[in-house]
Amino acid sequence: MSNPSPAPAAARRVPPIRACKSQKLGKDKWRGKYQDGSRFSPHTKEFPTKKAADDWAGKQVAALENGTHVTTTAAKKTLGPWCDEWLELQTCKLSTKKLYRWALNVILTHFGKDTPVSQIQERHHKAFLIHLSGRYKFDTAIMVNKILGRVLGEAHRNGLTPTCVWSPSNRVAAPVAFDYDDEEHDTDDQANRYYPTTEQVWQIYDTIAEPYRVAVLLGAFIGLRISETAGARIEDIRDDSDDDNPLPVFHPKRQWIRPGCRPTPDKVYGPLKTPACRKTVPVPPPIADMIGELTSDRTSGQIVLREDGQPATPTDINNAITEAVTAIGGDLARLRFHGLRHYLASIAIANGEDIATVCDRMRHKNPTITLKTYTHLVKAAERRATDAIGREAMRGRKATPLAVAA
């Protein structure tokens, strides 16, 4: 007959949060002790007197009760090493990591690399927001502030910061201290956007160096970003064979990659930013014909080439656009290549296209991004629609004879 298995040992009960009685270790040595309710063994620290040991233990228990407690080990962690640890754990593209590193450098320059993470409090955060508002654009300040929130939020989850300072309810990323004039900007820098009229687009087309005319068509009438324009190939434009009435379409497949963000130096082109960027874009037939005429001597390869026949880079395209708009002068001198993409959105909204259609055309991830980006254009379209309804109502009223009173 087999022996019965022994009864499992009783688990040690975790003690409550409390200050333990100080223990004498010898002459002029006392050990203060307290338990935090999360482990059985107490936290300890040596002091020369019993009163100092008792006071320390009492303060630690009080900190536990009001949510400001940080262990001795956690209190030694400084901001510089913690930012490096946080960055290593981010799974993102190399270009995004470079952006994070720049933002972390801004944070570390302000707070200092050797500052203990536990000592950064809410008042320091507000002072940092004021610092950002005086030196950077609103969008840049928001981005840096959000990264600070993520860094310190992760520090809080790892017990490096007091719970009362960096709890999720404190909304670390909220711009509570930004001092900007609402009339000069909004949250997406919409007031600083500039896009040309249709006549100005063709003026740029006629003025720009001939090899770059096709880039104007790709930006203004297909809505490509500058890196996508530099990576566009002739074979990416073809007829949609699934339709009874074939329409030329552009299939975005790749983009030009900045040298510092390439996995290997020889990999000039890479995948697009997001899956939404790979959406097929319809091309107006007249524009497809013009692109075909400008590339009639080639059947494949890059669409935009330099004067020497080499593939154009975003810098080449930007320089050509800048040279053209500077030669034209006036307000158009403010235009950059991305303004051609904004032009495409403006004519789509002005012609009454719904936000879902504009979202597909601009290849945004969702309509919320489109609304946020082009709020000013949508509001103008709503005003035109309201005025049109009012005019139609008054036209009908004037055309209707007044009722004759009985």
XYZ file of C-alpha atoms in Angstrom:
406
model
C 0.000 0.000 0.000
C 1.484 3.315 -1.122
C 2.121 6.062 1.356
C -0.202 9.051 1.100
C 1.350 12.133 -0.486
C 2.365 14.794 2.009
C 0.093 17.761 2.438
C 1.276 20.861 0.584
C 3.058 23.407 2.718
C 0.977 26.429 3.579
C 1.906 29.509 1.581
C 3.509 32.293 3.563
C 1.033 35.056 4.147
C 2.072 38.380 2.633
C 2.127 40.908 5.483
C 0.238 44.188 5.284
C 1.849 47.546 4.627
C 3.491 48.460 7.909
C 6.619 49.780 9.595
C 8.427 47.053 11.528
C 10.199 47.551 14.828
C 13.746 48.824 14.317
C 16.489 46.309 15.060
C 19.793 47.101 16.812
C 22.838 45.814 14.928
C 25.527 46.911 17.385
C 26.899 50.166 18.708
C 25.451 53.168 16.848
C 23.774 50.934 14.247
C 20.036 50.557 13.754
C 18.171 48.970 10.896
C 14.877 50.513 9.834
C 12.396 48.047 8.302
C 9.057 48.231 6.524
C 6.913 45.863 4.454
C 5.112 46.976 1.311
C 2.452 44.250 1.163
C 3.851 42.740 -2.043
C 6.569 40.448 -0.625
C 7.276 38.755 2.697
C 10.819 40.034 3.315
C 10.970 43.666 4.461
C 12.888 46.556 2.934
C 15.730 47.676 5.202
C 18.205 50.509 5.623
C 20.865 51.229 8.262
C 20.912 54.400 10.418
C 23.030 55.687 13.342
C 20.032 56.171 15.686
C 16.782 54.370 16.423
C 14.775 57.562 15.827
C 16.234 58.032 12.337
C 15.440 54.391 11.483
C 11.864 54.703 12.766
C 11.337 57.998 10.923
C 12.580 56.499 7.653
C 10.324 53.445 7.956
C 7.349 55.649 8.821
C 7.936 57.893 5.807
C 8.177 54.891 3.478
C 4.876 53.503 4.765
C 3.260 56.933 4.372
C 4.578 57.081 0.798
C 3.065 53.656 0.117
C -0.294 54.776 1.430
C -0.458 58.012 -0.574
C 0.995 56.532 -3.774
C 4.427 58.202 -3.932
C 6.599 55.241 -2.957
C 9.553 54.078 -5.054
C 11.911 51.325 -3.931
C 15.579 52.118 -3.298
C 16.680 50.097 -6.329
C 14.154 51.767 -8.634
C 15.121 55.219 -7.364
C 18.665 54.704 -8.697
C 17.517 54.327 -12.324
C 18.381 57.492 -14.277
C 16.637 58.901 -17.335
C 19.453 58.341 -19.849
C 19.792 54.550 -19.455
C 16.025 54.170 -19.166
C 15.465 55.993 -22.483
C 18.016 53.682 -24.121
C 16.210 50.614 -22.732
C 12.848 51.943 -23.915
C 14.146 52.618 -27.428
C 15.646 49.126 -27.764
C 12.237 47.576 -27.043
C 10.446 49.504 -29.802
C 9.619 47.357 -32.827
C 9.339 49.842 -35.683
C 11.042 50.952 -38.869
C 14.557 52.348 -38.767
C 13.298 55.788 -39.812
C 10.807 55.798 -36.921
C 13.542 54.820 -34.473
C 15.641 57.719 -35.713
C 12.708 60.040 -35.039
C 12.326 58.567 -31.538
C 16.044 59.061 -30.892
C 15.826 62.723 -31.905
C 12.851 63.257 -29.570
C 14.656 61.464 -26.728
C 17.662 63.734 -27.239
C 15.356 66.750 -26.839
C 13.974 65.217 -23.629
C 17.397 64.343 -22.223
C 18.808 67.775 -23.052
C 16.062 69.367 -20.959
C 15.913 66.948 -18.010
C 19.505 65.663 -18.002
C 20.715 62.092 -18.516
C 21.630 61.621 -14.848
C 18.261 62.717 -13.452
C 16.566 59.854 -11.533
C 13.346 58.858 -13.265
C 11.531 58.838 -9.917
C 12.258 62.538 -9.367
C 10.438 63.750 -12.508
C 7.134 65.131 -11.274
C 4.109 66.778 -12.835
C 5.468 70.296 -12.345
C 8.600 69.296 -14.269
C 6.395 67.988 -17.063
C 4.520 71.300 -17.319
C 7.813 73.204 -17.405
C 8.929 70.925 -20.246
C 5.758 71.715 -22.210
C 6.457 75.431 -21.886
C 10.023 74.761 -23.037
C 8.708 72.929 -26.128
C 6.157 75.617 -26.998
C 8.868 78.262 -27.115
C 11.206 76.348 -29.425
C 9.256 74.047 -31.736
C 6.205 73.986 -33.971
C 2.982 72.767 -32.410
C 3.010 69.398 -34.210
C 6.636 68.774 -33.228
C 5.959 69.693 -29.600
C 2.972 67.323 -29.487
C 5.077 64.488 -30.925
C 7.917 64.947 -28.416
C 5.430 65.222 -25.557
C 3.701 61.985 -26.556
C 7.024 60.148 -26.638
C 7.821 61.491 -23.162
C 4.451 60.159 -22.020
C 5.210 56.719 -23.443
C 8.668 56.619 -21.844
C 7.412 57.625 -18.409
C 4.272 55.521 -18.725
C 6.461 52.464 -19.221
C 8.600 53.613 -16.283
C 5.481 53.776 -14.106
C 4.441 50.257 -15.118
C 7.914 49.063 -14.085
C 7.702 50.768 -10.696
C 10.235 53.506 -11.436
C 7.908 56.477 -10.910
C 5.347 57.279 -8.195
C 1.832 56.188 -9.065
C 0.260 59.520 -8.175
C 2.393 61.413 -10.713
C 2.341 59.268 -13.848
C -0.896 57.297 -13.548
C -2.843 56.790 -16.810
C -5.561 59.167 -15.611
C -3.100 62.056 -15.690
C -3.140 62.102 -19.509
C 0.579 62.697 -19.922
C 0.245 63.499 -23.624
C -2.331 66.274 -23.119
C -0.872 69.684 -24.093
C -1.904 71.338 -20.815
C 0.723 74.068 -20.883
C 1.185 74.827 -24.573
C 0.938 78.546 -25.251
C 0.029 78.983 -28.908
C -2.268 81.402 -30.694
C -5.239 79.440 -32.070
C -5.566 81.913 -34.951
C -2.062 81.112 -36.155
C -2.287 77.321 -36.169
C -4.382 74.329 -35.351
C -3.498 70.821 -34.193
C -2.543 69.630 -37.665
C -0.875 72.816 -38.903
C -3.705 73.288 -41.408
C -3.376 77.069 -41.498
C 0.173 76.705 -42.850
C -0.872 74.456 -45.742
C -0.646 76.019 -49.161
C -1.867 74.496 -52.384
C -2.106 75.997 -55.879
C -5.069 76.585 -58.147
C -5.510 74.549 -61.322
C -4.137 77.415 -63.404
C -1.078 77.630 -61.157
C -0.469 73.883 -61.476
C -0.208 74.239 -65.246
C 1.936 77.340 -64.816
C 4.357 75.250 -62.755
C 4.177 72.494 -65.378
C 5.193 74.908 -68.145
C 7.951 76.558 -66.063
C 9.660 73.556 -64.495
C 12.570 71.810 -66.210
C 11.218 69.384 -68.804
C 12.439 66.131 -67.153
C 10.425 66.990 -64.032
C 7.112 67.839 -65.704
C 5.930 64.285 -65.219
C 6.553 64.682 -61.461
C 4.056 67.571 -61.412
C 1.443 65.302 -63.025
C 2.108 62.497 -60.542
C 1.777 64.802 -57.544
C -1.136 66.993 -58.629
C -3.399 64.520 -60.432
C -2.516 61.136 -58.889
C -1.614 62.380 -55.398
C 1.750 60.688 -54.957
C 4.038 61.703 -52.134
C 7.509 62.841 -53.131
C 9.209 59.584 -52.086
C 6.565 57.624 -54.021
C 7.109 59.866 -57.052
C 10.840 59.131 -56.963
C 10.073 55.404 -56.782
C 7.287 55.300 -59.411
C 7.883 53.102 -62.461
C 6.354 53.170 -65.930
C 5.017 49.630 -65.514
C 3.038 50.716 -62.427
C 0.534 52.513 -64.694
C -1.760 50.251 -66.682
C -5.405 49.754 -67.638
C -7.775 48.136 -65.155
C -8.743 44.976 -67.038
C -11.454 44.049 -64.496
C -13.668 46.882 -65.686
C -15.894 46.793 -68.780
C -14.716 50.331 -69.517
C -10.980 50.091 -68.742
C -9.583 53.062 -66.835
C -5.877 53.750 -66.355
C -4.797 53.011 -62.789
C -1.591 53.464 -60.830
C -0.406 50.653 -58.546
C 1.949 52.132 -55.901
C 4.504 49.498 -54.969
C 7.610 51.180 -53.612
C 9.196 54.430 -52.496
C 12.629 56.013 -52.338
C 14.353 55.529 -48.960
C 16.596 58.118 -47.338
C 20.229 56.944 -47.074
C 20.238 56.932 -43.268
C 17.130 54.729 -43.136
C 18.171 52.014 -45.597
C 18.692 48.471 -44.253
C 21.698 48.221 -46.601
C 23.400 51.097 -48.454
C 22.610 49.639 -51.869
C 18.866 49.272 -51.197
C 17.603 52.598 -52.589
C 13.914 51.641 -52.799
C 11.719 49.955 -50.238
C 8.104 49.198 -49.280
C 5.520 51.921 -48.801
C 4.675 53.422 -45.410
C 1.431 51.538 -44.694
C -0.887 49.019 -46.391
C -3.236 51.925 -47.171
C -0.499 53.500 -49.304
C -0.638 50.481 -51.606
C -4.204 51.180 -52.713
C -4.734 51.374 -56.476
C -5.344 54.935 -57.687
C -7.457 55.748 -60.788
C -5.673 58.004 -63.273
C -7.612 60.510 -65.434
C -7.199 59.297 -69.052
C -5.867 62.664 -70.339
C -3.218 62.647 -67.603
C -2.282 59.041 -68.416
C -1.879 60.066 -72.070
C 0.383 62.982 -71.100
C 2.528 60.714 -68.920
C 2.753 58.280 -71.829
C 3.919 61.061 -74.161
C 6.562 62.251 -71.697
C 7.927 58.698 -71.344
C 7.310 57.548 -74.918
C 10.972 56.684 -75.466
C 10.906 54.117 -72.627
C 8.802 51.069 -71.760
C 10.011 50.401 -68.211
C 12.057 51.858 -65.390
C 11.763 55.053 -63.385
C 9.167 57.568 -64.521
C 11.049 60.641 -63.283
C 14.626 60.966 -64.526
C 17.200 63.723 -64.181
C 18.699 65.587 -67.129
C 21.548 63.051 -67.227
C 19.118 60.128 -67.452
C 19.688 58.886 -63.896
C 16.703 58.238 -61.563
C 15.622 61.428 -59.804
C 15.717 61.629 -56.014
C 13.281 63.585 -53.816
C 15.977 66.260 -53.455
C 16.181 66.636 -57.235
C 12.398 66.946 -57.505
C 12.175 69.409 -54.624
C 14.922 71.571 -56.104
C 13.185 71.615 -59.485
C 9.856 72.619 -57.892
C 11.528 75.330 -55.802
C 13.320 76.718 -58.839
C 10.073 76.833 -60.831
C 7.888 78.490 -58.169
C 10.657 80.980 -57.357
C 10.815 81.963 -61.009
C 7.031 82.455 -61.063
C 7.108 84.451 -57.805
C 4.259 85.726 -55.652
C 2.458 83.511 -53.139
C 3.297 80.495 -55.280
C 6.893 80.727 -54.050
C 5.635 79.150 -50.787
C 4.679 75.935 -52.557
C 6.465 72.665 -51.930
C 5.895 69.383 -53.724
C 3.458 68.100 -51.092
C 1.228 71.077 -51.888
C 0.412 69.366 -55.204
C -1.051 66.460 -53.236
C -3.144 68.912 -51.205
C -4.349 70.390 -54.499
C -5.769 67.006 -55.507
C -7.714 66.762 -52.238
C -8.976 70.326 -52.621
C -10.468 69.785 -56.078
C -12.052 66.480 -55.007
C -13.751 68.121 -52.002
C -14.698 71.236 -53.993
C -16.452 69.019 -56.549
C -18.606 67.414 -53.874
C -16.825 64.086 -53.364
C -17.635 62.441 -50.031
C -14.942 61.917 -47.413
C -14.763 58.155 -48.029
C -13.953 58.748 -51.706
C -11.366 61.404 -50.874
C -9.843 59.029 -48.303
C -9.428 56.324 -50.965
C -8.012 58.795 -53.450
C -5.462 60.140 -50.938
C -4.748 56.591 -49.678
C -5.251 57.467 -46.037
C -5.609 54.718 -43.456
C -9.139 55.821 -42.516
C -11.526 58.761 -43.142
C -10.708 60.233 -39.719
C -7.230 61.125 -40.970
C -8.745 62.751 -44.057
C -11.159 64.802 -41.960
C -8.410 65.875 -39.578
C -6.081 66.813 -42.431
C -8.587 68.701 -44.573
C -11.030 70.078 -42.005
C -10.688 73.587 -43.427
C -11.621 72.380 -46.925
C -14.584 70.342 -45.665
C -15.928 73.332 -43.740
C -15.640 75.512 -46.842
C -17.515 72.879 -48.877
C -20.236 72.703 -46.210
C -20.611 76.483 -46.380
C -20.958 76.369 -50.174
C -23.545 73.598 -49.880
C -25.499 75.593 -47.285
C -25.451 78.694 -49.489
C -26.607 76.624 -52.473
C -29.526 75.222 -50.465
C -30.486 78.741 -49.416
C -30.376 80.029 -52.996
C -32.486 77.134 -54.242
C -35.033 77.666 -51.473
C -35.389 81.369 -52.304
C -35.568 80.637 -56.034
C -38.483 78.294 -55.463
C -40.156 80.759 -53.140
C -39.989 83.552 -55.721
C -41.307 81.264 -58.458
C -44.350 80.256 -56.396
C -47.325 82.681 -56.556
C -48.514 83.967 -53.229
C -51.616 82.259 -51.854
C -54.707 84.430 -52.140
C -56.324 84.995 -48.792
C -59.880 83.649 -48.585
